[in-house]
Amino acid sequence: MGTRVLLVEDEANILEAISFILSRDGWEVHGHGNGATALDAVARLTPDVVVLDVMLPGRSGLDILRDLRNASETRTLPVLMLTAKGQAKDRDLALSLGANAYLTKPFSNAEMVETLRDVARGVSLNGAGLPEQGS
Amino acid sequence: MLSFDGLVAVCVLYVAGLFWVAFLAEKRAAEGKARWLSSPLVYTLSLSIYTTAWTFYGAVGSAARSGLEFMTIYLGPTLVFIGWFWLLRKMVRIGRAQRITSIADMISSRYGKSGGLAAMVTILAVIGTTPYIALQLQSVTLSFSVFARPGALGAPDTESTAVWVAGGLALFTIVFGTRSLDVNERHPGLVSAIALESIVKLFALLAVGGFVVWGLADGPRDVLLRIEESPIATWTSNGARWVGLTVLSGAAILCLPRMFQVMVVENADERHLATASWAFPLYLLLMSVFVIPIAVVGLHMMPEGANPDLFMLTLPLAAGQDGLALFAFLGGFSAATSMVIIAALALSTMVSNHIIVPLWMRATKGENPMTGDMRRVALMARRLSIAGVLTLGLVYYRMSGGTEALASIGLIAFLGVAQVLPALLGGIFWRGATRAGAAAGIALGFLIWGWVLLVPNAATAGLMQGVLENGPFGLTWLRPATPLGLDGADPLLTAMVLSLGVNSFAFVLVSLFTFPSPMERLMGAQFVNVYEHSRTPLAWKGSAGTADDLLIMAQRILGAGRAARLFRDAAAAQGREARLPEPTPDFLEKLERELAGSVGAATANAMVGQITGGASVSVRDLLAVADETAQMMEYSSQLEAKSAELAQTAARLREANQKLTELSVQKDAFLSQISHELRTPMTSIRAFSEILMKSEDLDAEGRTRFSRIIHDESLRLTRLLDDLLDLAVLEDGRVTLNEGNTMLGDVLDRAVNATSALVGGTRLSILRTRADEEVPLWTDADRLAQVFINLISNAQKYCDAAQPELRIEVLRLPGRVEVEFADNGAGVAPRQQSLIFEKFARGDTAGEAPGAGLGLAISREIMGRLGGGLTYVPGQGGARFRVRLPGRALRAA
């Protein structure tokens, strides 16, 4: 099995698109459409990497990220944030909260896969190296 | 006998001597050394300008014509000085306390600084004094002619003599009367010259008298015998005339401008008045004691028809005593010149202060009266006034012909200026006296005096003969010579009783019926109660202590450095080694100007005055200070208002800024929302189109599915853009309504059809009551349908009931129609209810439903444009929206 990725995204079409791309690239993709239950999904699935949308019904992606970083099991879990809010301050906020990378919608598929691969390998876009992840 | 040239030479020498005395006195006074100048004796001697050439020569003439009547002229002042000492003291005290510069100033100050009253008294004084000056010129010319031998070489031209005398007097007065604008208007040089002249004229009269008694007659016993034999002894005097003339001369010494000048204005120390109260009557007694002997001896010895007015000169001349005659001439000359000098000075002060300067101020629109420029103007005005007054006297002398009996003109002039008396006495003793009363009294008295006495005396016979004989307009009772038909009475007495009586009556009556202004009341209190209001004024004495005090005060206002520099420079300019200058009038004036630059003229004046003690702070000063303070307060309150205004503006700006910040935050949020709403479908479109492009291996089913997603997301984008544009148009108010006739039921039909087409689903059942929908409308049917479509599609999207239902109810109310859309779902959560009409607001349950959340915002905007409204009706179980259509949309069926 490839790297396990949890995809938290409320837009069904976007979820479908990313799932299709990553599956074909060999990832084990798990989709989740609700912010409120995202943390449960993480605990249940123990993904290697998480793709997290910011604007989610029930719970904001940033809140979820904060909780992930506060919990010892998930403190170093690689996270790629997606957002449709294109402003710099949104990105800065996400990175300061501990996201490993950040992509603004819309993105190219190749760029998304590349970034996610880097994140999963522990290369952090915010410059801080992450401990080695067993893959 | 003395040659005419010699006489002229003596005169010139004498006048030069006067110049020298005046100059010396002025210099010493400036140095503060001349103690003798401020002696009571000098004051008393200066008072004796009362005895003019008219008295000097005319008393003898009067005695020769009418016996002892001349005594009344001495009796009046004597009674005033001895019996009315308290009145004089009060006048002097007021004059010093209020820094009065003339009789006109006194009257106008008392009556609320009335400029009109001052001008009136000034004009009265000029008219009353001009004949008097003419009289002095005449006496000088007459006395000259006595010395001239008719036909001899260098015979005097009497006309040019008068001109030269007038010119010389003008020069003297200008030189010593207008050297500077002294704060207290005192002229030590002039006063000492006048005092000297008083001595000359007294001794001249005594010398002639002694010569007549002991030289021509055989001592007093012989003189008394001669008096017994002369007709003078048999003349019975008219009692009424005696009383009248005594009163008149008593009034004159109070009211004559020149007497006021020496008595009040030039007074250096109030205590001098005590000496004068016995010394001045004594002087008058000495002046009168030889009058009768000279008259009697003169009548006895001189040929029939000789002018008794000139006995003073002709008796010594006839006896071959040229030296004595010359002395007598100088006495008369002194009497004439001293009177003219002081009269010109007093009148010029009045004319310039109350007529020329006010006119100038009006012309130049009231610049600061204390600026140097204004002082120059005032000095120039005073000099011109002196020349003007003397010219007027000269012209009057030329026109009146110059041969009348001297005494009659003098008495007429007395009565003219005496018109001020009621207003003067009333002002000093009666607080109820008002400006209107004073003006009415003076004006009426003056008119009567002018008509009864001045017109017959001054008018050239030809022009006014008819009026003189028949009265104006044939009204004989108005005939000047016999006013009110009082034929046969003494015209002077008649005029006096009539003018002063009417004057006093009008003064009292008008005062009683008019109300004084606040300024008048204040000044009235200051005048009537002068002793309570003023400190005992002392003679101004410069001392080191004063200079020290001045320096302390100056430092407080100018700052230590500037004050020290000012004082040091002044001390150096005075040639003193010391740090402090002598507080001379010049220095005080300079200091006052410096201070005025900082604190205002009036305040500076009051401060310097307070320290030097030269004059106590008068009410005028205080009022001026108050004025300045009021101006400053007004200025500062203007500043206050300005700063309050600025604070308000700042507050408004802060408010606006806050609003802008809020708007900016809202705009950011809105842009962020739009960005999200646009980017979300675009993300799907881009992702799937890339997949389609790069996945050749994709099966047909997948291709179709992905293409549909792209298509749907494109439609979503288009809708979003449409909504945004729609909202922008609605919010800008640029929307054009396409109003027309329609039926409510038809619009609802359109909306229901459209929504079923949009979603294609029939899951939501819509319940309507068609009978209620028969409402004719005048509105934009398309826009109204848009609102209905939005509400129906919202119900389709969000109604979570198992069997979703939408009930559309129409309520016809007076003046409006309400259409309610109620579903059977869970409704909108209470905390969401206030947000649902905001842009991009979507309920919590909106997760799966498409739409950007602009629908309700747009619908509410539309209803606003249509004149109605859209509200959420809470507490109804399901969601219930109420569309309100305004009365104007209702059309009569």
PDB file of C-alpha atoms in Angstrom, chain A residues 9-18 20-21 24 53 55-58 83-87 89-90 104-111, chain B residues 668 671-673 675-677 679-684 686-691 694-698 705-706 709 712-713 716 842 844 847:
ATOM      1  CA  GLU A   9     -12.678  18.600   2.051  1.00  0.00           C
ATOM      2  CA  ASP A  10     -16.344  19.575   1.985  1.00  0.00           C
ATOM      3  CA  GLU A  11     -16.684  20.244  -1.735  1.00  0.00           C
ATOM      4  CA  ALA A  12     -17.653  16.902  -3.163  1.00  0.00           C
ATOM      5  CA  ASN A  13     -16.273  17.627  -6.632  1.00  0.00           C
ATOM      6  CA  ILE A  14     -12.890  18.741  -5.345  1.00  0.00           C
ATOM      7  CA  LEU A  15     -12.721  15.722  -3.056  1.00  0.00           C
ATOM      8  CA  GLU A  16     -13.432  13.478  -6.026  1.00  0.00           C
ATOM      9  CA  ALA A  17     -10.820  15.124  -8.195  1.00  0.00           C
ATOM     10  CA  ILE A  18      -8.022  14.964  -5.621  1.00  0.00           C
ATOM     11  CA  PHE A  20      -8.790  10.357  -8.330  1.00  0.00           C
ATOM     12  CA  ILE A  21      -5.406  11.958  -8.893  1.00  0.00           C
ATOM     13  CA  ARG A  24      -3.805   6.878  -9.591  1.00  0.00           C
ATOM     14  CA  ASP A  53      -9.304  22.431   3.678  1.00  0.00           C
ATOM     15  CA  MET A  55     -13.349  26.413   5.005  1.00  0.00           C
ATOM     16  CA  LEU A  56     -15.210  23.448   6.361  1.00  0.00           C
ATOM     17  CA  PRO A  57     -18.740  23.080   7.606  1.00  0.00           C
ATOM     18  CA  GLY A  58     -18.907  22.298  11.328  1.00  0.00           C
ATOM     19  CA  THR A  83      -7.697  27.213   0.928  1.00  0.00           C
ATOM     20  CA  ALA A  84      -9.752  29.232  -1.501  1.00  0.00           C
ATOM     21  CA  LYS A  85      -9.006  32.438   0.390  1.00  0.00           C
ATOM     22  CA  GLY A  86      -6.160  33.808  -1.612  1.00  0.00           C
ATOM     23  CA  GLN A  87      -4.745  36.323   0.840  1.00  0.00           C
ATOM     24  CA  LYS A  89      -2.344  36.619   5.818  1.00  0.00           C
ATOM     25  CA  ASP A  90      -4.403  33.393   5.569  1.00  0.00           C
ATOM     26  CA  THR A 104      -4.226  28.094  -2.804  1.00  0.00           C
ATOM     27  CA  LYS A 105      -7.132  26.867  -4.886  1.00  0.00           C
ATOM     28  CA  PRO A 106      -7.195  26.425  -7.794  1.00  0.00           C
ATOM     29  CA  PHE A 107      -3.953  24.537  -8.140  1.00  0.00           C
ATOM     30  CA  SER A 108      -2.466  22.327 -10.855  1.00  0.00           C
ATOM     31  CA  ASN A 109      -2.724  18.638 -10.185  1.00  0.00           C
ATOM     32  CA  ALA A 110       0.997  18.075 -10.643  1.00  0.00           C
ATOM     33  CA  GLU A 111       1.847  20.867  -8.227  1.00  0.00           C
TER      34      GLU A 111
ATOM     35  CA  ASP B 668     -11.921  42.368   3.170  1.00  0.00           C
ATOM     36  CA  LEU B 671     -13.564  39.913  -0.974  1.00  0.00           C
ATOM     37  CA  SER B 672     -12.383  36.893   0.926  1.00  0.00           C
ATOM     38  CA  GLN B 673     -15.840  35.387   0.581  1.00  0.00           C
ATOM     39  CA  SER B 675     -12.589  34.756  -3.582  1.00  0.00           C
ATOM     40  CA  HIS B 676     -13.639  31.562  -1.864  1.00  0.00           C
ATOM     41  CA  GLU B 677     -16.867  31.302  -3.795  1.00  0.00           C
ATOM     42  CA  ARG B 679     -12.070  29.681  -6.419  1.00  0.00           C
ATOM     43  CA  THR B 680     -14.013  26.677  -5.207  1.00  0.00           C
ATOM     44  CA  PRO B 681     -15.760  25.871  -8.496  1.00  0.00           C
ATOM     45  CA  MET B 682     -12.666  26.869 -10.414  1.00  0.00           C
ATOM     46  CA  THR B 683     -10.648  24.333  -8.423  1.00  0.00           C
ATOM     47  CA  SER B 684     -12.941  21.550  -9.559  1.00  0.00           C
ATOM     48  CA  ARG B 686      -9.194  23.017 -13.299  1.00  0.00           C
ATOM     49  CA  ALA B 687      -8.569  19.711 -11.597  1.00  0.00           C
ATOM     50  CA  PHE B 688     -10.961  17.769 -13.817  1.00  0.00           C
ATOM     51  CA  SER B 689      -9.929  19.455 -17.022  1.00  0.00           C
ATOM     52  CA  GLU B 690      -6.295  18.540 -16.257  1.00  0.00           C
ATOM     53  CA  ILE B 691      -7.357  14.992 -15.566  1.00  0.00           C
ATOM     54  CA  LYS B 694      -3.688  13.918 -19.228  1.00  0.00           C
ATOM     55  CA  SER B 695      -5.614  10.681 -18.882  1.00  0.00           C
ATOM     56  CA  GLU B 696      -5.919   9.020 -22.266  1.00  0.00           C
ATOM     57  CA  ASP B 697      -6.767   5.805 -20.557  1.00  0.00           C
ATOM     58  CA  LEU B 698      -9.931   7.200 -18.992  1.00  0.00           C
ATOM     59  CA  ARG B 705     -18.905  12.254 -15.537  1.00  0.00           C
ATOM     60  CA  PHE B 706     -15.930  14.634 -15.277  1.00  0.00           C
ATOM     61  CA  ILE B 709     -18.880  18.216 -13.219  1.00  0.00           C
ATOM     62  CA  ASP B 712     -22.058  22.191 -13.504  1.00  0.00           C
ATOM     63  CA  GLU B 713     -19.279  24.077 -11.806  1.00  0.00           C
ATOM     64  CA  ARG B 716     -22.321  27.696 -10.611  1.00  0.00           C
ATOM     65  CA  ARG B 842     -25.550  30.385   4.818  1.00  0.00           C
ATOM     66  CA  ASP B 844     -25.251  25.641   9.267  1.00  0.00           C
ATOM     67  CA  GLY B 847     -23.305  22.473   3.670  1.00  0.00           C
TER      68      GLY B 847
END
